[in-house]
Amino acid sequence: MKLQISPSSPYVRKVRAAIRELRLEDRIEEVISIPWDEDADVAMQNPAGKVPALITDDGGSLFDSPVICEYLDSLSDQATLFPPIGPARWTALRRQALADALLDAMIARRVEGNRPGDADSEYWINRHWAAVQRSLDEMEHTLPAPDKPICIGDIATAVALAQLLFRFGDQDWRPGRAKLTSWFEEIMQRPSLAQTHPVDHERSR
Ligand SMILES: N[C@@H](CCC(=O)N[C@@H](CS)C(=O)NCC(=O)O)C(=O)O
């Protein structure tokens, strides 16, 4: 299988971390495909033209990151990040959705901040940033119990929090969120996250 990646993308990082948690590294080749490049071919696999996209062994393609993670989970006989149907599963999926929504809002905030401003810019910047802050507060109040096995909600949350520091380090989310900070510091020690730090490239979001 081939995973089309951009080294700065947090959605890609979620999938790359999941691959490592699921011990599937030997089955997946990571291929750089920067969606902003003229000759990027990711749109052949994902009509949205976004990474990550996964080319499966039968030549098909899968997107987006939640679908790819769940597919890869089904292939692993060593670990799982998706609890079986029941409350733990809905909690894990909800936490993944929250983390992805934080990223969507953070990226929209960044795009808006990078373009020449107009009368609406401040409104949109504030609106996106408010969604980021609400998501952080929700994360602080919905942390898993310490004995819970790792799940996709943990990976997605850790990746989103790390990306926020990567892109908005000057607006540190940690002060006032002691529980989330301590949870984050611990989970970032996992090799799956330590091995997948984002790296910037031209025109990256
Ligand atoms: N919901 C998608 C989001 C993917 C996404 O937005 N990827 C960005 C990189 S961080 C991208 O490829 N953007 C290119 C574009 O918007 O044209 C997922 O979870 O995979």
Short mmCIF file of C-alpha atoms and ligand atoms in Angstrom, two decimals:
data_model
loop_
_atom_site.label_atom_id
_atom_site.label_comp_id
_atom_site.label_asym_id
_atom_site.label_seq_id
_atom_site.Cartn_x
_atom_site.Cartn_y
_atom_site.Cartn_z
CA MET A 1 0.00 0.00 0.00
CA LYS A 2 1.08 3.58 -0.55
CA LEU A 3 0.17 6.51 1.65
CA GLN A 4 0.33 9.91 0.00
CA ILE A 5 1.63 12.36 2.55
CA SER A 6 2.70 15.91 3.15
CA PRO A 7 5.21 16.14 6.04
CA SER A 8 3.49 19.14 7.63
CA SER A 9 -0.10 17.86 7.56
CA PRO A 10 -1.65 16.97 10.92
CA TYR A 11 -4.26 14.70 9.27
CA VAL A 12 -1.36 12.82 7.69
CA ARG A 13 0.40 12.69 11.04
CA LYS A 14 -2.65 11.08 12.60
CA VAL A 15 -2.53 8.30 10.00
CA ARG A 16 1.26 7.91 10.28
CA ALA A 17 0.99 7.62 14.07
CA ALA A 18 -1.85 5.08 13.72
CA ILE A 19 0.30 3.00 11.34
CA ARG A 20 3.01 2.85 13.99
CA GLU A 21 0.60 2.03 16.82
CA LEU A 22 -0.89 -0.75 14.67
CA ARG A 23 2.58 -2.09 13.72
CA LEU A 24 1.84 -1.81 10.01
CA GLU A 25 5.00 0.09 9.00
CA ASP A 26 6.25 -2.79 6.82
CA ARG A 27 3.09 -2.83 4.72
CA ILE A 28 2.87 0.85 3.82
CA GLU A 29 5.18 3.02 1.75
CA GLU A 30 4.89 6.73 2.52
CA VAL A 31 5.09 8.84 -0.64
CA ILE A 32 5.38 12.62 -0.52
CA SER A 33 2.70 14.38 -2.55
CA ILE A 34 2.36 18.07 -1.68
CA PRO A 35 -1.18 19.08 -2.66
CA TRP A 36 -0.08 22.65 -3.48
CA ASP A 37 2.51 21.57 -6.09
CA GLU A 38 1.58 21.97 -9.76
CA ASP A 39 2.37 18.33 -10.50
CA ALA A 40 0.79 16.84 -7.35
CA ASP A 41 -1.01 13.64 -8.24
CA VAL A 42 -3.01 13.20 -5.03
CA ALA A 43 -6.16 14.38 -6.84
CA MET A 44 -6.03 11.13 -8.83
CA GLN A 45 -6.64 9.25 -5.58
CA ASN A 46 -8.71 11.83 -3.71
CA PRO A 47 -10.95 14.08 -5.82
CA ALA A 48 -10.73 16.72 -3.09
CA GLY A 49 -7.00 17.00 -3.88
CA LYS A 50 -6.08 16.55 -0.21
CA VAL A 51 -3.66 14.40 1.71
CA PRO A 52 -3.74 11.84 3.19
CA ALA A 53 -4.88 9.39 0.52
CA LEU A 54 -4.18 5.67 0.71
CA ILE A 55 -3.63 3.50 -2.37
CA THR A 56 -4.67 0.01 -1.35
CA ASP A 57 -3.08 -3.24 -2.53
CA ASP A 58 -5.87 -3.80 -5.06
CA GLY A 59 -5.17 -0.39 -6.64
CA GLY A 60 -8.17 1.34 -5.08
CA SER A 61 -7.97 4.47 -2.98
CA LEU A 62 -9.27 5.55 0.41
CA PHE A 63 -9.67 8.95 2.03
CA ASP A 64 -9.98 10.90 4.31
CA SER A 65 -7.95 10.38 7.50
CA PRO A 66 -10.74 8.88 9.68
CA VAL A 67 -11.60 6.36 6.96
CA ILE A 68 -7.96 5.46 6.35
CA CYS A 69 -7.34 4.97 10.09
CA GLU A 70 -10.34 2.68 10.46
CA TYR A 71 -9.37 0.67 7.38
CA LEU A 72 -5.80 0.22 8.65
CA ASP A 73 -7.12 -0.78 12.05
CA SER A 74 -9.08 -3.60 10.38
CA LEU A 75 -5.82 -4.96 8.92
CA SER A 76 -3.85 -5.14 12.14
CA ASP A 77 -3.72 -8.31 14.20
CA GLN A 78 -1.41 -6.67 16.75
CA ALA A 79 -3.40 -3.73 18.12
CA THR A 80 -6.60 -1.75 17.75
CA LEU A 81 -7.40 1.94 18.05
CA PHE A 82 -11.17 1.50 17.54
CA PRO A 83 -13.11 0.00 20.45
CA PRO A 84 -15.98 -2.36 19.53
CA ILE A 85 -19.50 -0.97 19.06
CA GLY A 86 -20.65 0.52 22.36
CA PRO A 87 -20.05 3.63 24.49
CA ALA A 88 -16.23 3.46 24.32
CA ARG A 89 -16.37 3.51 20.52
CA TRP A 90 -18.64 6.55 20.34
CA THR A 91 -16.42 8.36 22.82
CA ALA A 92 -13.31 7.56 20.75
CA LEU A 93 -14.96 8.69 17.50
CA ARG A 94 -16.34 11.83 19.16
CA ARG A 95 -12.88 12.73 20.42
CA GLN A 96 -11.41 12.15 16.96
CA ALA A 97 -14.11 14.39 15.43
CA LEU A 98 -13.42 17.09 18.01
CA ALA A 99 -9.69 17.03 17.29
CA ASP A 100 -10.25 17.13 13.53
CA ALA A 101 -12.68 20.04 13.97
CA LEU A 102 -10.06 21.91 16.00
CA LEU A 103 -7.61 21.41 13.12
CA ASP A 104 -10.16 22.52 10.52
CA ALA A 105 -10.79 25.73 12.47
CA MET A 106 -7.08 26.32 13.12
CA ILE A 107 -6.22 25.94 9.42
CA ALA A 108 -9.10 28.20 8.38
CA ARG A 109 -7.86 30.77 10.92
CA ARG A 110 -4.34 30.56 9.49
CA VAL A 111 -5.47 30.88 5.88
CA GLU A 112 -7.58 33.90 6.77
CA GLY A 113 -4.68 35.48 8.65
CA ASN A 114 -2.30 34.94 5.72
CA ARG A 115 -4.40 36.58 3.03
CA PRO A 116 -4.72 40.32 2.49
CA GLY A 117 -7.32 41.46 5.01
CA ASP A 118 -10.69 42.92 4.15
CA ALA A 119 -13.67 44.08 6.17
CA ASP A 120 -14.72 40.50 7.00
CA SER A 121 -11.27 39.15 7.99
CA GLU A 122 -11.45 39.98 11.68
CA TYR A 123 -14.88 38.41 11.96
CA TRP A 124 -13.68 35.13 10.43
CA ILE A 125 -10.40 35.07 12.37
CA ASN A 126 -12.28 35.52 15.64
CA ARG A 127 -14.91 32.99 14.69
CA HIS A 128 -12.36 30.28 13.79
CA TRP A 129 -10.26 31.03 16.86
CA ALA A 130 -13.29 30.81 19.13
CA ALA A 131 -13.97 27.30 17.75
CA VAL A 132 -10.36 26.35 18.54
CA GLN A 133 -10.71 27.62 22.12
CA ARG A 134 -14.04 25.84 22.69
CA SER A 135 -12.53 22.61 21.36
CA LEU A 136 -9.58 22.95 23.74
CA ASP A 137 -11.91 23.49 26.69
CA GLU A 138 -13.94 20.44 25.69
CA MET A 139 -10.73 18.38 25.48
CA GLU A 140 -9.70 19.54 28.95
CA HIS A 141 -13.03 18.35 30.36
CA THR A 142 -13.33 15.06 28.47
CA LEU A 143 -9.97 13.43 29.02
CA PRO A 144 -9.97 9.62 29.26
CA ALA A 145 -9.41 7.77 32.52
CA PRO A 146 -5.70 6.93 32.94
CA ASP A 147 -6.27 3.16 32.64
CA LYS A 148 -8.06 3.31 29.27
CA PRO A 149 -6.25 1.64 26.34
CA ILE A 150 -5.03 4.04 23.67
CA CYS A 151 -7.61 4.81 20.98
CA ILE A 152 -7.98 6.93 17.84
CA GLY A 153 -9.39 9.75 19.98
CA ASP A 154 -6.08 9.94 21.88
CA ILE A 155 -3.96 10.00 18.72
CA ALA A 156 -6.15 12.61 17.03
CA THR A 157 -6.21 14.82 20.14
CA ALA A 158 -2.44 14.65 20.63
CA VAL A 159 -1.80 15.48 16.96
CA ALA A 160 -4.18 18.45 17.03
CA LEU A 161 -2.64 19.86 20.22
CA ALA A 162 0.87 19.45 18.81
CA GLN A 163 -0.10 21.14 15.54
CA LEU A 164 -1.51 24.07 17.47
CA LEU A 165 1.86 24.53 19.17
CA PHE A 166 3.64 24.08 15.80
CA ARG A 167 1.57 26.75 14.05
CA PHE A 168 0.52 29.03 16.91
CA GLY A 169 3.32 28.56 19.44
CA ASP A 170 3.07 32.25 20.32
CA GLN A 171 -0.51 31.69 21.51
CA ASP A 172 0.27 28.76 23.79
CA TRP A 173 -2.88 26.78 24.63
CA ARG A 174 -1.38 25.22 27.78
CA PRO A 175 -1.72 27.96 30.45
CA GLY A 176 -4.96 27.38 32.39
CA ARG A 177 -5.35 23.83 31.06
CA ALA A 178 -3.29 21.82 33.54
CA LYS A 179 -4.96 18.43 33.03
CA LEU A 180 -4.76 18.58 29.25
CA THR A 181 -1.14 19.76 29.43
CA SER A 182 -0.05 16.91 31.62
CA TRP A 183 -1.95 14.34 29.52
CA PHE A 184 -0.35 15.82 26.36
CA GLU A 185 3.18 15.71 27.76
CA GLU A 186 2.78 12.04 28.62
CA ILE A 187 1.21 10.87 25.36
CA MET A 188 3.80 12.70 23.25
CA GLN A 189 6.43 10.32 24.64
CA ARG A 190 4.93 7.48 22.59
CA PRO A 191 7.23 6.49 19.69
CA SER A 192 4.34 6.79 17.21
CA LEU A 193 4.12 10.51 17.99
CA ALA A 194 7.80 11.15 18.71
CA GLN A 195 8.68 9.73 15.25
CA THR A 196 6.20 11.84 13.29
CA HIS A 197 7.01 15.47 14.05
CA PRO A 198 5.68 17.83 11.37
CA VAL A 199 8.18 19.32 8.96
CA ASP A 200 7.41 22.48 7.02
CA HIS A 201 7.49 22.86 3.29
CA GLU A 202 6.72 25.65 0.86
CA ARG A 203 3.10 26.84 0.76
CA SER A 204 2.19 24.57 3.63
CA ARG A 205 -0.94 25.18 5.63
N1 LIG B 1 -10.75 15.88 6.44
C1 LIG B 1 -9.51 15.62 5.76
C2 LIG B 1 -8.66 16.88 5.75
C3 LIG B 1 -7.40 16.73 4.88
C4 LIG B 1 -6.74 18.07 4.60
O1 LIG B 1 -7.34 19.14 4.76
N2 LIG B 1 -5.48 18.01 4.17
C5 LIG B 1 -4.78 19.23 3.80
C6 LIG B 1 -3.34 19.18 4.30
S1 LIG B 1 -3.27 19.52 6.02
C7 LIG B 1 -4.72 19.32 2.28
O2 LIG B 1 -4.36 18.37 1.62
N3 LIG B 1 -5.06 20.49 1.75
C8 LIG B 1 -4.99 20.75 0.33
C9 LIG B 1 -6.15 21.59 -0.14
O3 LIG B 1 -6.95 22.05 0.70
O4 LIG B 1 -6.27 21.77 -1.35
C10 LIG B 1 -8.80 14.45 6.44
O5 LIG B 1 -9.08 14.20 7.62
O6 LIG B 1 -8.00 13.73 5.80
#
